[in-house]
Amino acid sequence: MLSKAAFVLASAALAVIVASFAYEVVMRYFFNAPTRWASDLVSFLLLSAVFLAAPWLTREGGHVSITLLPDLLPEAWSRRIVAAGFLAAAAVCLWAGWIVAGEVRILYARGTMTLSAVPAPKWWFTALILFGFVNSALYFLRLAFGTQGERIPSEARNA
């Protein structure tokens, strides 16, 4: 439920990005009055969209995967290889989350702000990165120990 809500927020962020760019283009080229904030807003929303959407995409198997090896192996071995890949991905995401969590604490303690037209606390955005990594790791663990074999199309396993 949390991942779905985050995905909806990521989708809304993409809609705001499109609207902001359209507004910026109209203001810049038709009224010769460029905005100071549009570029910064788009940067922040793009970062937010990526890390808000990552857990849901991980859950749905929307990540990039190269299935050459699992496709060539028998089903039992294919599942083991895929599970090992999910475990490796979970480990990397948890490790990155650990690093980012330390950075969130530092940014919060220092009160560091973004260098933008409209400054915002940096820890807000870094916390979104932490959210994306940790929740993606949890979904990778679920896939590794759950029914990830169903995510591999039967045609690919039997090829």
GROMACS .gro file of C-alpha atoms in nm:
model
  159
    1MET     CA    1   0.000   0.000   0.000
    2LEU     CA    2   0.283   0.242   0.087
    3SER     CA    3   0.465   0.154  -0.235
    4LYS     CA    4   0.149   0.205  -0.440
    5ALA     CA    5   0.092   0.546  -0.279
    6ALA     CA    6   0.454   0.638  -0.351
    7PHE     CA    7   0.408   0.528  -0.714
    8VAL     CA    8   0.099   0.750  -0.745
    9LEU     CA    9   0.301   1.042  -0.604
   10ALA     CA   10   0.579   0.967  -0.855
   11SER     CA   11   0.324   0.975  -1.135
   12ALA     CA   12   0.192   1.307  -1.009
   13ALA     CA   13   0.548   1.439  -0.996
   14LEU     CA   14   0.594   1.349  -1.363
   15ALA     CA   15   0.273   1.536  -1.448
   16VAL     CA   16   0.400   1.843  -1.262
   17ILE     CA   17   0.733   1.815  -1.448
   18VAL     CA   18   0.553   1.827  -1.783
   19ALA     CA   19   0.339   2.121  -1.671
   20SER     CA   20   0.643   2.309  -1.536
   21PHE     CA   21   0.838   2.263  -1.858
   22ALA     CA   22   0.540   2.373  -2.065
   23TYR     CA   23   0.495   2.679  -1.844
   24GLU     CA   24   0.866   2.761  -1.868
   25VAL     CA   25   0.865   2.734  -2.248
   26VAL     CA   26   0.560   2.959  -2.281
   27MET     CA   27   0.697   3.216  -2.037
   28ARG     CA   28   1.045   3.216  -2.191
   29TYR     CA   29   0.963   3.221  -2.562
   30PHE     CA   30   0.625   3.393  -2.580
   31PHE     CA   31   0.652   3.646  -2.296
   32ASN     CA   32   1.031   3.679  -2.265
   33ALA     CA   33   0.996   3.619  -1.891
   34PRO     CA   34   1.176   3.298  -1.795
   35THR     CA   35   1.109   3.152  -1.454
   36ARG     CA   36   1.378   3.118  -1.190
   37TRP     CA   37   1.224   2.817  -1.021
   38ALA     CA   38   1.116   2.576  -1.298
   39SER     CA   39   1.453   2.411  -1.357
   40ASP     CA   40   1.509   2.350  -0.985
   41LEU     CA   41   1.157   2.217  -0.940
   42VAL     CA   42   1.199   1.975  -1.228
   43SER     CA   43   1.531   1.849  -1.084
   44PHE     CA   44   1.380   1.788  -0.742
   45LEU     CA   45   1.068   1.625  -0.883
   46LEU     CA   46   1.268   1.398  -1.113
   47LEU     CA   47   1.476   1.273  -0.821
   48SER     CA   48   1.157   1.228  -0.619
   49ALA     CA   49   0.978   1.043  -0.900
   50VAL     CA   50   1.264   0.797  -0.952
   51PHE     CA   51   1.298   0.698  -0.588
   52LEU     CA   52   0.926   0.700  -0.512
   53ALA     CA   53   0.856   0.473  -0.810
   54ALA     CA   54   1.150   0.234  -0.760
   55PRO     CA   55   0.991   0.010  -0.491
   56TRP     CA   56   0.670  -0.040  -0.690
   57LEU     CA   57   0.862  -0.113  -1.008
   58THR     CA   58   1.079  -0.361  -0.818
   59ARG     CA   59   0.766  -0.530  -0.681
   60GLU     CA   60   0.619  -0.557  -1.030
   61GLY     CA   61   0.941  -0.684  -1.187
   62GLY     CA   62   0.981  -0.364  -1.386
   63HIS     CA   63   1.358  -0.354  -1.340
   64VAL     CA   64   1.596  -0.433  -1.623
   65SER     CA   65   1.695  -0.797  -1.634
   66ILE     CA   66   1.912  -1.000  -1.864
   67THR     CA   67   1.773  -1.352  -1.858
   68LEU     CA   68   2.016  -1.532  -2.088
   69LEU     CA   69   2.154  -1.762  -1.818
   70PRO     CA   70   1.821  -1.842  -1.647
   71ASP     CA   71   1.665  -1.906  -1.990
   72LEU     CA   72   1.929  -2.168  -2.073
   73LEU     CA   73   1.908  -2.358  -1.743
   74PRO     CA   74   1.651  -2.610  -1.620
   75GLU     CA   75   1.369  -2.457  -1.415
   76ALA     CA   76   1.511  -2.550  -1.072
   77TRP     CA   77   1.850  -2.397  -1.149
   78SER     CA   78   1.688  -2.100  -1.319
   79ARG     CA   79   1.497  -2.020  -0.998
   80ARG     CA   80   1.816  -2.047  -0.792
   81ILE     CA   81   2.007  -1.813  -1.023
   82VAL     CA   82   1.724  -1.559  -1.027
   83ALA     CA   83   1.693  -1.580  -0.646
   84ALA     CA   84   2.068  -1.524  -0.612
   85GLY     CA   85   2.037  -1.217  -0.834
   86PHE     CA   86   1.753  -1.084  -0.620
   87LEU     CA   87   1.960  -1.145  -0.305
   88ALA     CA   88   2.256  -0.959  -0.457
   89ALA     CA   89   2.029  -0.671  -0.556
   90ALA     CA   90   1.882  -0.660  -0.204
   91ALA     CA   91   2.230  -0.655  -0.052
   92VAL     CA   92   2.338  -0.366  -0.276
   93CYS     CA   93   2.020  -0.170  -0.202
   94LEU     CA   94   2.059  -0.224   0.174
   95TRP     CA   95   2.425  -0.122   0.159
   96ALA     CA   96   2.337   0.193  -0.038
   97GLY     CA   97   2.053   0.259   0.208
   98TRP     CA   98   2.297   0.236   0.499
   99ILE     CA   99   2.523   0.493   0.336
  100VAL     CA  100   2.232   0.723   0.249
  101ALA     CA  101   2.089   0.694   0.603
  102GLY     CA  102   2.417   0.829   0.738
  103GLU     CA  103   2.402   1.114   0.491
  104VAL     CA  104   2.041   1.196   0.589
  105ARG     CA  105   2.149   1.222   0.954
  106ILE     CA  106   2.440   1.452   0.863
  107LEU     CA  107   2.231   1.677   0.637
  108TYR     CA  108   1.957   1.702   0.898
  109ALA     CA  109   2.200   1.781   1.181
  110ARG     CA  110   2.375   2.050   0.978
  111GLY     CA  111   2.054   2.197   0.838
  112THR     CA  112   2.200   2.188   0.487
  113MET     CA  113   1.984   2.353   0.222
  114THR     CA  114   1.981   2.309  -0.155
  115LEU     CA  115   2.159   2.563  -0.373
  116SER     CA  116   1.857   2.665  -0.574
  117ALA     CA  117   1.631   2.962  -0.644
  118VAL     CA  118   1.402   2.838  -0.370
  119PRO     CA  119   1.618   2.662  -0.108
  120ALA     CA  120   1.483   2.348   0.058
  121PRO     CA  121   1.635   2.117   0.318
  122LYS     CA  122   1.855   1.863   0.142
  123TRP     CA  123   1.765   1.588   0.384
  124TRP     CA  124   1.410   1.577   0.241
  125PHE     CA  125   1.539   1.461  -0.095
  126THR     CA  126   1.804   1.235   0.052
  127ALA     CA  127   1.533   1.071   0.264
  128LEU     CA  128   1.344   0.992  -0.058
  129ILE     CA  129   1.656   0.820  -0.190
  130LEU     CA  130   1.670   0.621   0.134
  131PHE     CA  131   1.302   0.527   0.096
  132GLY     CA  132   1.363   0.400  -0.257
  133PHE     CA  133   1.667   0.190  -0.170
  134VAL     CA  134   1.532   0.033   0.148
  135ASN     CA  135   1.189  -0.051   0.010
  136SER     CA  136   1.336  -0.186  -0.312
  137ALA     CA  137   1.564  -0.407  -0.101
  138LEU     CA  138   1.265  -0.541   0.088
  139TYR     CA  139   1.089  -0.628  -0.238
  140PHE     CA  140   1.404  -0.795  -0.373
  141LEU     CA  141   1.413  -1.007  -0.056
  142ARG     CA  142   1.047  -1.095  -0.104
  143LEU     CA  143   1.116  -1.196  -0.462
  144ALA     CA  144   1.423  -1.399  -0.361
  145PHE     CA  145   1.238  -1.600  -0.098
  146GLY     CA  146   0.892  -1.591  -0.248
  147THR     CA  147   0.743  -1.699  -0.577
  148GLN     CA  148   0.987  -1.528  -0.809
  149GLY     CA  149   0.978  -1.827  -1.042
  150GLU     CA  150   0.632  -1.716  -1.152
  151ARG     CA  151   0.783  -1.387  -1.271
  152ILE     CA  152   0.987  -1.574  -1.533
  153PRO     CA  153   0.763  -1.652  -1.831
  154SER     CA  154   0.726  -2.025  -1.886
  155GLU     CA  155   0.830  -1.983  -2.252
  156ALA     CA  156   1.164  -1.838  -2.136
  157ARG     CA  157   1.225  -2.122  -1.890
  158ASN     CA  158   1.153  -2.386  -2.152
  159ALA     CA  159   1.354  -2.227  -2.432
   0.00000   0.00000   0.00000
